[in-house]
Structure formats: C-alpha cells, structure tokens
mmCIF file of C-alpha atoms in Angstrom:
data_model
loop_
_atom_site.group_PDB
_atom_site.id
_atom_site.type_symbol
_atom_site.label_atom_id
_atom_site.label_comp_id
_atom_site.label_asym_id
_atom_site.label_seq_id
_atom_site.Cartn_x
_atom_site.Cartn_y
_atom_site.Cartn_z
ATOM 1 C CA MET A 1 -106.250 -104.642 1.649
ATOM 2 C CA LYS A 2 -103.881 -103.350 4.316
ATOM 3 C CA LYS A 3 -102.050 -105.994 6.305
ATOM 4 C CA ARG A 4 -100.472 -105.165 9.648
ATOM 5 C CA SER A 5 -97.162 -106.662 10.677
ATOM 6 C CA ASN A 6 -98.815 -108.319 13.680
ATOM 7 C CA ASP A 7 -101.156 -110.183 11.311
ATOM 8 C CA LEU A 8 -98.239 -111.833 9.484
ATOM 9 C CA SER A 9 -96.919 -115.240 10.433
ATOM 10 C CA ASP A 10 -93.259 -115.499 11.370
ATOM 11 C CA PHE A 11 -92.509 -117.054 7.992
ATOM 12 C CA GLU A 12 -94.336 -114.280 6.088
ATOM 13 C CA ARG A 13 -92.565 -111.606 8.144
ATOM 14 C CA MET A 14 -89.171 -113.222 7.504
ATOM 15 C CA GLN A 15 -89.872 -113.629 3.782
ATOM 16 C CA THR A 16 -91.080 -110.026 3.414
ATOM 17 C CA LEU A 17 -88.090 -108.568 5.243
ATOM 18 C CA ASP A 18 -85.730 -110.785 3.256
ATOM 19 C CA MET A 19 -87.122 -109.323 0.032
ATOM 20 C CA LEU A 20 -86.554 -105.810 1.351
ATOM 21 C CA TYR A 21 -82.982 -106.546 2.461
ATOM 22 C CA THR A 22 -82.146 -108.294 -0.799
ATOM 23 C CA ALA A 23 -83.559 -105.443 -2.883
ATOM 24 C CA THR A 24 -81.680 -102.775 -0.933
ATOM 25 C CA SER A 25 -78.411 -104.697 -0.989
ATOM 26 C CA GLY A 26 -78.536 -104.700 -4.790
ATOM 27 C CA VAL A 27 -78.693 -100.896 -4.991
ATOM 28 C CA ARG A 28 -75.251 -99.373 -5.545
ATOM 29 C CA GLY A 29 -74.359 -95.719 -5.309
ATOM 30 C CA ARG A 30 -75.927 -92.689 -3.700
ATOM 31 C CA ASP A 31 -78.055 -91.665 -6.696
ATOM 32 C CA SER A 32 -79.422 -95.179 -7.163
ATOM 33 C CA MET A 33 -80.279 -95.414 -3.470
ATOM 34 C CA ARG A 34 -81.938 -91.979 -3.569
ATOM 35 C CA ARG A 35 -84.125 -93.045 -6.502
ATOM 36 C CA PHE A 36 -84.926 -96.391 -4.867
ATOM 37 C CA LEU A 37 -85.985 -94.817 -1.571
ATOM 38 C CA ARG A 38 -87.920 -92.082 -3.391
ATOM 39 C CA ASP A 39 -89.897 -94.752 -5.230
ATOM 40 C CA LEU A 40 -90.319 -97.001 -2.199
ATOM 41 C CA LEU A 41 -91.136 -94.549 0.600
ATOM 42 C CA THR A 42 -93.251 -91.446 0.960
ATOM 43 C CA GLU A 43 -91.479 -88.152 1.593
ATOM 44 C CA SER A 44 -92.524 -88.145 5.252
ATOM 45 C CA GLU A 45 -91.160 -91.701 5.721
ATOM 46 C CA ARG A 46 -87.828 -90.696 4.150
ATOM 47 C CA ILE A 47 -87.621 -87.618 6.376
ATOM 48 C CA MET A 48 -88.518 -89.672 9.451
ATOM 49 C CA LEU A 49 -85.721 -92.168 8.714
ATOM 50 C CA GLY A 50 -83.245 -89.387 8.004
ATOM 51 C CA ARG A 51 -84.070 -87.678 11.281
ATOM 52 C CA ARG A 52 -83.542 -90.933 13.205
ATOM 53 C CA ILE A 53 -80.082 -91.217 11.677
ATOM 54 C CA TRP A 54 -79.443 -87.578 12.559
ATOM 55 C CA ILE A 55 -80.528 -88.262 16.163
ATOM 56 C CA ALA A 56 -78.212 -91.302 16.325
ATOM 57 C CA ARG A 57 -75.331 -89.214 15.031
ATOM 58 C CA LEU A 58 -75.903 -86.540 17.680
ATOM 59 C CA LEU A 59 -76.226 -89.165 20.435
ATOM 60 C CA LEU A 60 -72.914 -90.699 19.372
ATOM 61 C CA GLN A 61 -71.419 -87.188 19.614
ATOM 62 C CA ASP A 62 -72.596 -87.075 23.276
ATOM 63 C CA TRP A 63 -75.382 -84.524 22.826
ATOM 64 C CA THR A 64 -77.975 -84.521 25.605
ATOM 65 C CA TYR A 65 -81.646 -85.328 25.049
ATOM 66 C CA ASP A 66 -82.515 -81.675 25.740
ATOM 67 C CA GLU A 67 -80.032 -80.372 23.151
ATOM 68 C CA ILE A 68 -81.319 -82.797 20.507
ATOM 69 C CA ALA A 69 -84.974 -82.035 21.295
ATOM 70 C CA ILE A 70 -84.338 -78.296 20.934
ATOM 71 C CA GLU A 71 -82.135 -78.566 17.833
ATOM 72 C CA LEU A 72 -84.285 -81.019 15.847
ATOM 73 C CA LYS A 73 -87.663 -80.296 17.451
ATOM 74 C CA VAL A 74 -88.319 -83.969 18.210
ATOM 75 C CA GLY A 75 -89.885 -85.649 21.213
ATOM 76 C CA TYR A 76 -88.031 -87.393 23.982
ATOM 77 C CA GLY A 77 -89.726 -90.673 23.062
ATOM 78 C CA THR A 78 -88.119 -90.662 19.616
ATOM 79 C CA ILE A 79 -84.706 -89.792 21.060
ATOM 80 C CA SER A 80 -85.100 -92.483 23.709
ATOM 81 C CA ARG A 81 -86.044 -95.109 21.117
ATOM 82 C CA VAL A 82 -82.983 -94.338 18.967
ATOM 83 C CA ASP A 83 -80.766 -94.281 22.071
ATOM 84 C CA ARG A 84 -82.146 -97.658 23.166
ATOM 85 C CA TRP A 85 -81.360 -99.119 19.737
ATOM 86 C CA LEU A 86 -77.821 -97.758 19.964
ATOM 87 C CA ARG A 87 -77.311 -99.126 23.490
ATOM 88 C CA ASP A 88 -78.725 -102.546 22.556
ATOM 89 C CA GLN A 89 -75.598 -103.103 20.472
ATOM 90 C CA MET A 90 -77.474 -103.049 17.188
ATOM 91 C CA PRO A 91 -74.647 -102.299 14.755
ATOM 92 C CA GLY A 92 -76.870 -101.026 11.941
ATOM 93 C CA TYR A 93 -77.031 -97.446 13.193
ATOM 94 C CA GLU A 94 -73.350 -97.296 14.039
ATOM 95 C CA GLU A 95 -72.363 -98.685 10.629
ATOM 96 C CA ALA A 96 -74.599 -96.123 8.912
ATOM 97 C CA ILE A 97 -73.162 -93.286 11.005
ATOM 98 C CA GLN A 98 -69.594 -94.460 10.296
ATOM 99 C CA ALA A 99 -70.366 -94.486 6.565
ATOM 100 C CA LEU A 100 -71.806 -90.988 6.963
ATOM 101 C CA TYR A 101 -68.579 -89.755 8.602
ATOM 102 C CA GLU A 102 -66.510 -91.300 5.810
ATOM 103 C CA GLU A 103 -68.691 -89.655 3.148
ATOM 104 C CA ASP A 104 -68.436 -86.295 4.934
ATOM 105 C CA ALA A 105 -64.640 -86.635 5.023
ATOM 106 C CA LYS A 106 -64.528 -87.424 1.282
ATOM 107 C CA ARG A 107 -66.737 -84.449 0.473
ATOM 108 C CA GLU A 108 -64.660 -82.135 2.674
ATOM 109 C CA LYS A 109 -61.466 -83.324 0.982
ATOM 110 C CA GLY A 110 -63.071 -82.703 -2.415
ATOM 111 C CA ARG A 111 -64.088 -79.192 -1.355
ATOM 112 C CA ALA A 112 -60.556 -78.437 -0.161
ATOM 113 C CA VAL A 113 -59.096 -79.568 -3.485
ATOM 114 C CA ALA A 114 -61.685 -77.588 -5.436
ATOM 115 C CA MET A 115 -61.039 -74.445 -3.375
ATOM 116 C CA ASN A 116 -57.328 -74.306 -4.322
ATOM 117 C CA PRO A 117 -57.295 -71.572 -7.019
ATOM 118 C CA PHE A 118 -53.994 -72.819 -8.453
ATOM 119 C CA GLY A 119 -54.760 -76.524 -8.427
ATOM 120 C CA LEU A 120 -55.396 -78.705 -11.441
ATOM 121 C CA THR A 121 -59.129 -78.947 -10.669
ATOM 122 C CA ALA A 122 -59.519 -75.163 -10.676
ATOM 123 C CA LEU A 123 -57.614 -74.880 -13.946
ATOM 124 C CA LYS A 124 -59.775 -77.563 -15.551
ATOM 125 C CA LYS A 125 -62.897 -75.678 -14.515
ATOM 126 C CA LYS A 126 -61.570 -72.361 -15.796
ATOM 127 C CA TYR A 127 -60.134 -73.695 -19.076
ATOM 128 C CA PRO A 128 -62.028 -76.927 -19.889
ATOM 129 C CA LEU A 129 -61.164 -76.987 -23.581
ATOM 130 C CA HIS A 130 -57.430 -76.892 -22.851
ATOM 131 C CA PHE A 131 -57.748 -80.238 -21.118
ATOM 132 C CA LEU A 132 -59.965 -81.838 -23.746
ATOM 133 C CA LEU A 133 -57.089 -83.539 -25.565
ATOM 134 C CA PHE A 134 -54.914 -84.232 -22.541
ATOM 135 C CA PRO A 135 -56.054 -86.914 -20.130
ATOM 136 C CA ASP A 136 -55.706 -86.637 -16.372
ATOM 137 C CA PRO A 137 -52.106 -87.692 -15.515
ATOM 138 C CA VAL A 138 -53.184 -89.538 -12.355
ATOM 139 C CA LYS A 139 -55.701 -91.655 -14.276
ATOM 140 C CA VAL A 140 -53.154 -92.422 -17.008
ATOM 141 C CA LYS A 141 -50.642 -93.579 -14.394
ATOM 142 C CA LYS A 142 -53.223 -95.886 -12.762
ATOM 143 C CA VAL A 143 -54.144 -97.420 -16.114
ATOM 144 C CA LYS A 144 -50.484 -98.042 -16.991
ATOM 145 C CA ASN A 145 -49.835 -99.677 -13.613
ATOM 146 C CA SER A 146 -52.884 -101.921 -13.924
ATOM 147 C CA ARG A 147 -51.791 -102.996 -17.414
ATOM 148 C CA ARG A 148 -48.329 -103.861 -16.122
ATOM 149 C CA ARG A 149 -49.778 -106.013 -13.383
ATOM 150 C CA GLY A 150 -52.095 -107.750 -15.845
ATOM 151 C CA LYS A 151 -49.285 -108.677 -18.292
ATOM 152 C CA ARG A 152 -46.914 -110.021 -15.689
ATOM 153 C CA LYS A 153 -46.341 -113.761 -16.000
ATOM 154 C CA ASP A 154 -45.178 -115.761 -13.002
#
C-alpha cells in the first residue's frame, strides 16, 4: 500500500528520513554510493537528482535561467526551485557542488599525470612487468615515515 508523505505523522516522517540519512552516511566511496543509489532509486529518479545538481552547479557559475533551460532542456520551474533552495541558505547543494569541484580537480590532475609520456605512470602502463618486483617509491617512503612515527617513544 502506497503511503504519501502528507499521510505520515511528524514522528513517522522524522524516523523515516533519519533511516535514509543514516543509511547514506554509512556508504563510503563512489562505487559504493553508485551501487546504493542504483538499488534504492529508479533510473529516472537518479537522473532527476543528477540534473538538479547540474542545475545548481550552473546557477553557482552565474548562468542565466534561459541558458540553463536551453542547455539542459529543463523547465523554468525546476530551475527556479533549485535556485530557491540555493538562495535559502541550504548548504546541502553547495557542499555537494564543492565536493564535485574537488573531485573534478583530482581527476584532472590524474589525467595530466597520465598524459605525461615520460612519467612513471606512463612507464608502468607500457612495461607493467618491469615494475612487478619494485614497489612504488612514493608509497615505500610513506610507509617508512609512518613506521618511524609509530615507534617513537616520548
């Protein structure tokens, strides 16, 4: 039997949302979150949420309603709703967009490193067996430093 949110008491609404927030806060990593949302939401719901985040990102980049409507083929009502949420000082969107910028920067940095034809990453890709017996020097250095810190007695 389908139950509408308006039919729930305040306590039931709070308890239901708390379960959702608790479940999502326990999911770590992009792949785990992707699987969780795939299992929880339909494809159209996932796309709808993704497009709202996309709209928020464009609004924060000072795009006009007309530009967003043309680019994403969405209605002004949807853009207005997302804009209202952003203006109402609800930090959820802005935190998500900030995390998106940080992830984009990490990916771009990774692409730049991978594109260097003379870098260690390119050599590892080209000659993987040569690096089978030799660990990554950066990782070895981090492990040694963490061991030193762990053995220090004050």
